[in-house]
Coordinates of C-alpha atoms in Angstrom, one line a residue:
M1 CA 77.4 134.3 125.0
W2 CA 79.3 136.0 122.2
R3 CA 77.7 138.3 119.5
D4 CA 77.7 136.7 116.1
E5 CA 80.1 139.1 114.4
G6 CA 82.7 141.9 115.1
V7 CA 86.0 142.3 116.1
E8 CA 85.4 141.5 119.7
D9 CA 84.2 138.0 118.7
E10 CA 87.4 137.3 116.6
E11 CA 89.5 138.4 119.4
T12 CA 87.8 136.5 122.0
L13 CA 87.6 133.4 119.7
S14 CA 91.4 133.6 119.0
A15 CA 92.1 134.0 122.7
F16 CA 90.0 130.9 123.3
L17 CA 91.5 129.2 120.5
E18 CA 95.1 129.7 121.9
A19 CA 94.0 128.6 125.3
S20 CA 92.5 125.3 124.0
K21 CA 95.9 124.3 123.0
T22 CA 96.6 122.9 126.4
R23 CA 94.8 120.3 128.5
E24 CA 94.1 122.5 131.2
G25 CA 93.0 125.2 128.9
R26 CA 90.5 122.7 127.4
A27 CA 89.1 121.8 130.8
A28 CA 88.6 125.5 131.6
L29 CA 86.8 126.1 128.4
S30 CA 84.5 123.2 128.6
D31 CA 81.4 125.5 129.3
A32 CA 82.2 127.3 125.9
L33 CA 81.6 124.2 123.8
A34 CA 77.7 124.3 124.1
D35 CA 77.9 128.0 123.2
T36 CA 80.0 127.3 120.2
L37 CA 77.8 124.8 118.8
H38 CA 74.8 126.8 119.3
L39 CA 76.3 129.8 117.4
L40 CA 77.7 127.7 114.3
P41 CA 74.5 128.0 112.0
A42 CA 74.5 131.8 112.1
S43 CA 78.4 132.1 111.7
P44 CA 79.8 134.0 108.8
A45 CA 82.8 132.1 107.2
P46 CA 85.6 133.8 109.1
L47 CA 83.9 133.1 112.5
L48 CA 82.9 129.6 111.4
L49 CA 86.3 128.7 110.6
L50 CA 87.5 129.9 114.0
R51 CA 84.7 128.2 115.9
L52 CA 85.4 124.9 114.1
R53 CA 89.0 125.1 115.2
L54 CA 88.1 126.0 118.8
L55 CA 85.8 122.8 118.7
R56 CA 88.7 120.8 117.3
N57 CA 91.0 121.6 120.2
L58 CA 88.2 121.1 122.9
L59 CA 87.6 117.7 121.6
A60 CA 91.2 116.8 121.5
G61 CA 91.6 113.8 124.0
D62 CA 89.0 115.4 126.5
A63 CA 86.4 112.8 127.3
L64 CA 84.1 115.2 129.0
N65 CA 84.0 117.5 126.1
Q66 CA 83.7 114.5 123.6
G67 CA 80.6 113.3 125.6
T68 CA 79.0 116.7 125.7
F69 CA 79.5 117.1 121.8
V70 CA 77.8 114.0 120.9
L71 CA 75.1 114.6 123.7
L72 CA 74.3 117.9 122.1
S73 CA 74.3 116.6 118.6
G74 CA 77.5 118.1 117.8
P75 CA 78.4 115.9 114.6
A76 CA 75.3 116.8 112.7
A77 CA 75.9 120.7 113.9
V78 CA 79.3 120.8 112.5
V79 CA 78.5 118.9 109.1
S80 CA 75.5 121.0 108.6
A81 CA 77.3 124.3 109.2
A82 CA 80.4 123.2 107.1
L83 CA 78.2 122.2 104.0
S84 CA 75.7 125.4 104.6
L85 CA 78.1 127.8 102.9
P86 CA 77.9 128.3 98.9
A87 CA 81.3 126.7 98.5
L88 CA 83.1 124.3 100.7
S89 CA 86.5 125.7 101.4
P90 CA 89.4 123.4 102.1
D91 CA 90.0 125.3 105.3
L92 CA 86.5 124.9 106.8
A93 CA 86.3 121.2 105.4
R94 CA 89.7 120.4 107.2
A95 CA 88.5 121.9 110.6
A96 CA 85.4 120.4 110.5
L97 CA 86.8 117.1 109.8
Q98 CA 89.6 117.4 112.3
A99 CA 86.8 118.0 114.9
L100 CA 84.6 115.2 114.0
G101 CA 87.9 112.9 114.1
N102 CA 88.8 114.0 117.6
A103 CA 85.2 113.2 118.7
A104 CA 85.1 110.0 117.0
L105 CA 88.1 108.8 119.3
G106 CA 85.9 109.0 122.2
G107 CA 84.3 105.6 121.9
D108 CA 81.7 103.6 119.9
R109 CA 78.9 105.7 120.7
H110 CA 80.8 108.7 119.4
R111 CA 81.9 106.8 116.3
E112 CA 78.4 106.0 115.5
A113 CA 77.1 109.9 115.9
V114 CA 79.8 110.9 113.7
W115 CA 79.2 108.1 111.1
D116 CA 75.3 109.1 111.0
A117 CA 76.2 112.8 110.5
L118 CA 78.5 112.1 107.6
F119 CA 77.2 108.9 105.8
P120 CA 76.7 109.0 102.7
G121 CA 76.1 112.4 101.4
A122 CA 78.4 114.5 103.5
L123 CA 81.2 112.1 103.1
R124 CA 80.9 112.3 99.4
E125 CA 81.1 116.3 99.5
F126 CA 84.1 116.2 101.7
A127 CA 86.0 113.8 99.4
R128 CA 85.2 115.9 96.3
V129 CA 87.4 118.6 97.9
R130 CA 90.8 118.2 96.0
D131 CA 93.1 119.2 98.8
A132 CA 95.6 117.1 100.7
G133 CA 94.8 118.9 104.1
V134 CA 91.3 117.7 103.7
L135 CA 91.9 114.3 102.5
D136 CA 94.1 113.2 105.4
P137 CA 91.7 114.2 108.3
L138 CA 88.7 112.6 106.3
C139 CA 90.7 109.2 106.0
M140 CA 91.4 109.6 109.8
V141 CA 87.6 110.0 110.4
L142 CA 86.8 106.9 108.0
D143 CA 89.5 104.7 109.7
T144 CA 88.4 105.6 113.3
C145 CA 84.8 105.1 112.3
C146 CA 85.4 101.6 110.7
S147 CA 87.1 100.1 113.8
G148 CA 85.7 99.0 117.3
D149 CA 82.1 97.6 117.8
G150 CA 80.1 98.4 114.7
G151 CA 83.1 98.9 112.5
R152 CA 82.6 96.0 110.3
G153 CA 79.1 97.3 109.8
R154 CA 80.2 100.7 108.5
V155 CA 82.8 99.1 106.3
E156 CA 79.8 97.1 104.8
E157 CA 78.1 100.3 104.2
L158 CA 81.3 102.2 102.7
C159 CA 81.4 99.3 100.1
H160 CA 77.8 99.6 99.2
E161 CA 77.6 99.8 95.6
D162 CA 75.2 102.8 95.6
L163 CA 75.9 104.6 98.8
G164 CA 79.4 104.1 100.1
L165 CA 81.5 103.1 96.9
P166 CA 81.1 106.6 95.3
V167 CA 82.8 107.8 98.5
L168 CA 85.8 105.7 98.0
V169 CA 85.9 106.4 94.3
E170 CA 86.2 110.0 95.2
L171 CA 88.7 109.6 97.8
V172 CA 91.0 107.4 95.3
A173 CA 90.5 110.1 92.5
T174 CA 91.5 113.0 94.8
A175 CA 94.5 111.1 96.3
S176 CA 95.7 110.1 92.6
R177 CA 95.2 113.5 91.4
L178 CA 97.2 115.0 94.3
G179 CA 99.8 112.2 94.5
H180 CA 98.7 111.9 98.0
K181 CA 100.7 109.2 100.0
E182 CA 99.7 109.7 103.9
E183 CA 99.3 106.7 106.1
W184 CA 95.7 107.2 107.0
L185 CA 94.7 107.1 103.2
E186 CA 97.1 103.9 102.7
W187 CA 95.8 101.9 105.7
L188 CA 92.2 102.7 105.1
L189 CA 92.4 101.4 101.6
F190 CA 94.4 98.4 102.8
K191 CA 91.8 97.6 105.4
I192 CA 89.1 97.8 103.0
C193 CA 90.6 96.2 100.0
V194 CA 92.5 93.5 101.6
E195 CA 91.3 92.9 105.1
E196 CA 87.7 93.2 104.3
E197 CA 88.0 91.7 100.9
K198 CA 86.4 94.6 98.9
F199 CA 89.3 95.1 96.5
E200 CA 87.2 93.6 93.4
A201 CA 84.4 96.0 94.0
L202 CA 86.5 99.1 94.4
F203 CA 88.7 98.4 91.3
A204 CA 85.7 97.9 89.2
A205 CA 84.1 100.9 90.4
L206 CA 87.2 103.0 89.4
D207 CA 86.3 102.1 85.9
S208 CA 84.0 105.0 85.6
T209 CA 86.3 107.5 87.0
D210 CA 88.1 110.0 84.9
G211 CA 91.6 108.7 85.4
G212 CA 92.9 109.1 82.0
E213 CA 92.3 105.7 80.5
S214 CA 95.3 103.9 78.7
G215 CA 93.5 102.2 76.2
N216 CA 93.6 98.7 77.9
G217 CA 90.8 99.3 80.5
F218 CA 93.1 100.8 83.2
N219 CA 93.3 104.5 84.4
A220 CA 95.5 106.5 86.6
N221 CA 93.1 105.7 89.7
H222 CA 93.5 101.9 89.0
A223 CA 97.3 102.4 89.3
F224 CA 97.2 104.7 92.3
L225 CA 95.2 102.0 94.2
M226 CA 97.5 99.1 93.3
G227 CA 100.4 101.2 93.9
T228 CA 99.1 102.2 97.5
L229 CA 98.3 98.7 98.4
S230 CA 101.8 97.3 97.1
K231 CA 103.3 99.9 99.3
C232 CA 101.4 98.8 102.5
L233 CA 102.1 95.0 102.0
T234 CA 106.0 95.7 101.0
E235 CA 106.5 97.9 104.0
R236 CA 104.5 96.0 106.8
P237 CA 104.0 92.5 106.0
E238 CA 103.7 91.4 109.5
E239 CA 101.1 93.9 110.2
V240 CA 98.6 92.7 107.6
S241 CA 96.5 89.6 106.7
V242 CA 96.2 88.5 103.1
S243 CA 93.1 86.6 101.9
N244 CA 92.8 84.1 99.0
S245 CA 90.3 86.1 97.3
F246 CA 92.6 89.2 97.3
A247 CA 95.4 87.3 95.8
L248 CA 93.3 85.9 93.2
H249 CA 92.0 89.3 92.2
V250 CA 95.3 90.7 91.9
F251 CA 96.5 87.7 89.6
N252 CA 93.5 88.2 87.3
I253 CA 94.2 91.9 87.0
Q254 CA 97.8 91.0 86.4
K255 CA 96.6 88.3 83.7
H256 CA 94.2 90.9 82.0
A257 CA 97.1 93.6 81.8
A258 CA 99.6 91.1 80.4
E259 CA 97.3 90.2 77.8
T260 CA 96.3 93.7 76.6
L261 CA 99.7 95.6 77.1
D262 CA 101.8 96.5 74.3
F263 CA 105.2 94.9 74.7
T264 CA 106.8 96.1 71.6
C265 CA 108.0 99.4 73.3
R266 CA 110.9 99.0 75.9
G267 CA 110.4 100.9 79.0
S268 CA 113.0 103.4 80.2
S269 CA 111.8 104.2 83.9
E270 CA 111.0 102.3 87.0
L271 CA 107.5 102.2 88.6
P272 CA 105.5 104.6 88.6
T273 CA 106.0 105.4 85.0
G274 CA 102.9 107.5 84.8
L275 CA 101.4 104.9 82.1
P276 CA 98.3 103.2 83.9
G277 CA 98.6 99.9 81.9
I278 CA 102.1 99.4 82.7
D279 CA 102.0 100.6 86.2
V280 CA 99.1 98.2 86.9
I281 CA 100.9 95.2 85.7
G282 CA 104.0 96.3 87.5
Y283 CA 102.2 96.9 90.8
S284 CA 100.4 93.5 90.4
L285 CA 103.7 91.7 90.0
V286 CA 105.3 93.4 93.1
L287 CA 102.0 92.6 95.0
L288 CA 102.2 88.9 93.9
K289 CA 105.9 88.8 94.9
D290 CA 105.0 89.8 98.5
I291 CA 101.9 87.7 98.6
C292 CA 103.9 84.7 97.8
A293 CA 106.4 85.5 100.6
W294 CA 103.7 86.1 103.1
E295 CA 103.0 83.5 105.7
P296 CA 99.8 83.5 107.7
S297 CA 100.1 83.6 111.7
S298 CA 98.2 80.4 112.1
S299 CA 99.1 77.2 110.7
E300 CA 95.5 76.5 110.5
T301 CA 95.2 79.2 107.8
E302 CA 95.9 78.6 104.1
A303 CA 98.4 80.7 102.6
P304 CA 97.4 82.6 99.5
V305 CA 100.1 81.4 97.7
D306 CA 98.7 78.0 97.5
S307 CA 95.6 79.2 95.8
L308 CA 97.7 81.0 93.3
L309 CA 99.8 77.9 92.3
Q310 CA 96.6 76.1 91.9
A311 CA 95.4 78.9 89.6
G312 CA 98.4 78.2 87.5
L313 CA 100.5 81.3 88.4
V314 CA 104.0 79.6 87.8
K315 CA 103.0 78.4 84.5
R316 CA 101.8 81.8 83.4
L317 CA 104.9 83.8 84.7
L318 CA 107.3 81.1 83.1
K319 CA 105.5 81.8 79.8
Y320 CA 105.9 85.6 80.1
L321 CA 109.5 85.2 81.0
G322 CA 110.2 82.9 78.0
E323 CA 108.5 85.3 75.5
L324 CA 110.8 88.2 76.5
E325 CA 113.9 89.0 74.7
P326 CA 117.1 87.5 76.7
P327 CA 118.6 89.7 79.1
S328 CA 121.1 92.3 77.7
T329 CA 124.3 90.3 78.6
I330 CA 123.1 87.5 76.4
R331 CA 121.7 89.7 73.7
K332 CA 125.1 91.3 73.5
A333 CA 127.0 87.9 73.3
M334 CA 124.4 86.7 70.8
A335 CA 124.7 89.8 68.6
K336 CA 128.6 89.4 68.8
E337 CA 128.4 85.7 67.9
Q338 CA 125.8 86.1 64.9
G339 CA 127.6 89.2 63.3
D340 CA 125.6 90.5 60.5
Q341 CA 122.9 87.9 60.7
Q342 CA 119.5 89.1 62.2
P343 CA 119.4 88.1 66.0
A344 CA 116.8 85.4 66.7
F345 CA 115.3 87.6 69.3
A346 CA 114.5 90.5 67.3
T347 CA 110.7 90.0 67.4
A348 CA 110.7 89.0 71.1
K349 CA 108.7 91.1 73.6
V350 CA 110.7 93.7 75.7
C351 CA 110.3 94.7 79.1
P352 CA 107.6 97.6 79.5
Y353 CA 109.4 99.2 82.7
N354 CA 112.7 98.9 84.3
G355 CA 112.4 96.0 86.6
Y356 CA 109.8 93.9 84.8
R357 CA 112.0 90.8 84.3
R358 CA 113.2 91.1 87.8
D359 CA 109.8 91.2 89.3
L360 CA 108.7 88.1 87.3
V361 CA 111.7 86.1 88.4
A362 CA 111.2 87.5 92.1
V363 CA 107.6 86.1 92.0
I364 CA 108.8 82.6 90.8
A365 CA 111.6 82.5 93.4
N366 CA 109.1 83.2 96.1
C367 CA 106.9 80.5 94.9
L368 CA 109.6 78.0 94.8
H369 CA 110.9 78.5 98.2
G370 CA 110.4 75.2 100.0
R371 CA 107.8 73.7 97.8
K372 CA 108.8 70.6 95.9
Q373 CA 105.6 70.5 93.7
V374 CA 106.9 74.1 92.3
Q375 CA 110.4 72.6 91.6
D376 CA 109.0 69.9 89.8
E377 CA 106.6 72.0 87.9
V378 CA 109.4 74.1 86.8
R379 CA 111.4 71.2 85.4
Q380 CA 108.3 69.7 83.8
L381 CA 107.6 72.9 82.1
N382 CA 111.2 73.0 80.7
G383 CA 111.9 76.2 83.0
I384 CA 115.2 75.1 84.6
M385 CA 117.3 76.5 81.5
L386 CA 115.1 79.6 81.5
L387 CA 115.9 80.3 85.0
L388 CA 119.5 79.7 84.7
Q389 CA 119.6 82.3 81.9
Q390 CA 118.5 85.0 84.6
C391 CA 121.5 84.6 86.7
V392 CA 123.1 87.6 84.9
I393 CA 123.3 91.3 84.9
D394 CA 120.6 92.9 82.8
E395 CA 120.5 96.5 81.8
G396 CA 117.2 97.9 83.1
N397 CA 116.6 95.2 85.7
A398 CA 118.3 96.0 88.8
Y399 CA 119.1 93.0 90.9
L400 CA 118.0 90.4 88.3
R401 CA 121.2 88.5 89.0
E402 CA 120.6 88.3 92.6
W403 CA 116.9 87.2 92.3
G404 CA 117.9 84.7 89.4
L405 CA 120.5 83.0 91.6
L406 CA 118.1 82.7 94.6
A407 CA 115.3 81.4 92.2
V408 CA 117.9 78.7 91.0
K409 CA 119.1 78.0 94.5
Y410 CA 115.2 77.5 95.7
L411 CA 114.9 75.3 92.4
L412 CA 117.6 72.7 93.2
E413 CA 117.4 72.8 97.1
E414 CA 116.8 69.1 98.1
N415 CA 115.4 68.2 94.7
E416 CA 117.6 65.4 93.1
E417 CA 115.9 65.5 90.0
N418 CA 116.4 69.3 89.3
Q419 CA 120.1 68.6 90.4
K420 CA 120.7 65.9 88.0
E421 CA 119.0 67.8 85.1
V422 CA 121.3 70.6 85.5
S423 CA 124.3 68.2 85.9
E424 CA 123.5 66.5 82.6
L425 CA 122.9 70.0 80.9
Q426 CA 126.6 70.6 82.0
M427 CA 127.7 67.4 80.6
Q428 CA 126.0 68.5 77.2
E429 CA 126.9 72.1 77.3
P430 CA 129.9 72.7 79.9
I431 CA 129.4 76.4 79.8
L432 CA 125.5 75.7 79.8
T433 CA 124.3 79.4 78.4
P434 CA 125.9 82.1 76.1
E435 CA 125.8 84.6 78.7
V436 CA 127.7 82.6 81.1
A437 CA 130.3 81.7 78.5
E438 CA 130.6 85.6 77.5
L439 CA 131.2 86.3 81.2
G440 CA 133.8 83.4 81.8
L441 CA 131.7 81.9 84.1
R442 CA 129.8 78.2 84.4
V443 CA 127.2 76.8 86.9
E444 CA 128.1 74.3 89.3
I445 CA 126.4 72.3 92.1
D446 CA 128.0 72.8 95.3
K447 CA 128.6 69.1 96.5
K448 CA 128.4 70.2 100.2
T449 CA 125.4 72.4 100.0
G450 CA 123.7 71.1 97.0
H451 CA 123.3 74.8 95.9
P452 CA 124.0 76.2 92.5
K453 CA 126.9 78.8 92.2
L454 CA 128.5 80.7 89.4
V455 CA 132.2 79.8 89.2
N456 CA 135.0 80.9 87.0
S457 CA 135.4 78.7 84.0
S458 CA 139.2 79.2 83.3

């Protein structure tokens, strides 16, 4: 057994730490695990850090050491030692969490022991350490503990209003402040909010955090959470499952944001803008776009887009789109035509961020795909002309023209009523819309495919 302090101990620990980096070294040092645990409570900070790092290495993929660690109440000893110092340093917190994370990978019994040692008080203390090097292993521990047998129960505990939610709130607040974007955190939040359907509870709990509220009820932590979930769904749609309740909660947030946001100030940047209310409405639209394109793996599962359509998604988005000033191409054409007269769109709403109009059109396009009832709804809401007007280039809305053409393609696909209305519009107004006229283009229906296309009018 080693002495508690002195140069010899540091030298010995450093040597053991180096040896423990290999599988053979960990096996040879298995007897040192018990001694290390025994000495944790009396270790001064420098030695404690080395001993926690040694434990971390000894527990990395070594089933024997992982079992011994749990048998000797190692999780509780590590947590107690790390939190016994007057101030929890990031280095100590990180080493302790890495050791616990390696132990939790040993199996369900190991995860249970680690969880019992951490939840709830210690978890919250670790989450309060505003350091990216601590946040990542903490999320790894939580993600590991919330999987396997008993994982669902621990998720429920983590979402408990009084016990677990404060931990998640601290996690989001720390990550938002640090701009942390590691996968452990992203997938932990996605699992809790989307797969376990705890999004509404966590989003509401963030109301009380100090995240720089923007005046419409949203703060930087709300925006961070929405952006994180959006990133996960956009990058790996095939790996996730989206529930109806999550989709509807996102829609409700989008509606609230749209009702409270100031649409008189034109945005000059893409997401994230750094303005919580604008980022929330933007990320909600990006989430809705991907939700409406997401298809469940089982034909027996209802696609969340169906619930959104029943809740009036398309009608509301067409309303938002119709309230906006026309795209820049149309505005320039109208200003040139009207000369000194005040343009009719002078009091219309403007895009609060670059891409807002495109995102509205993208959600509508995904709703239209393969759904005759949505095609008919757009026609009945007099939305055909509005969508045709989006088939142009617009400053501040990259790829609007592409999304507009895709939306119109889906709008007219195998729908004779909609095709007839477009044809009649062309008979009444050969060029159809001012922006198309200025570009020297017109909309035609391809007789072979039935799809709309822009062609030269000359």
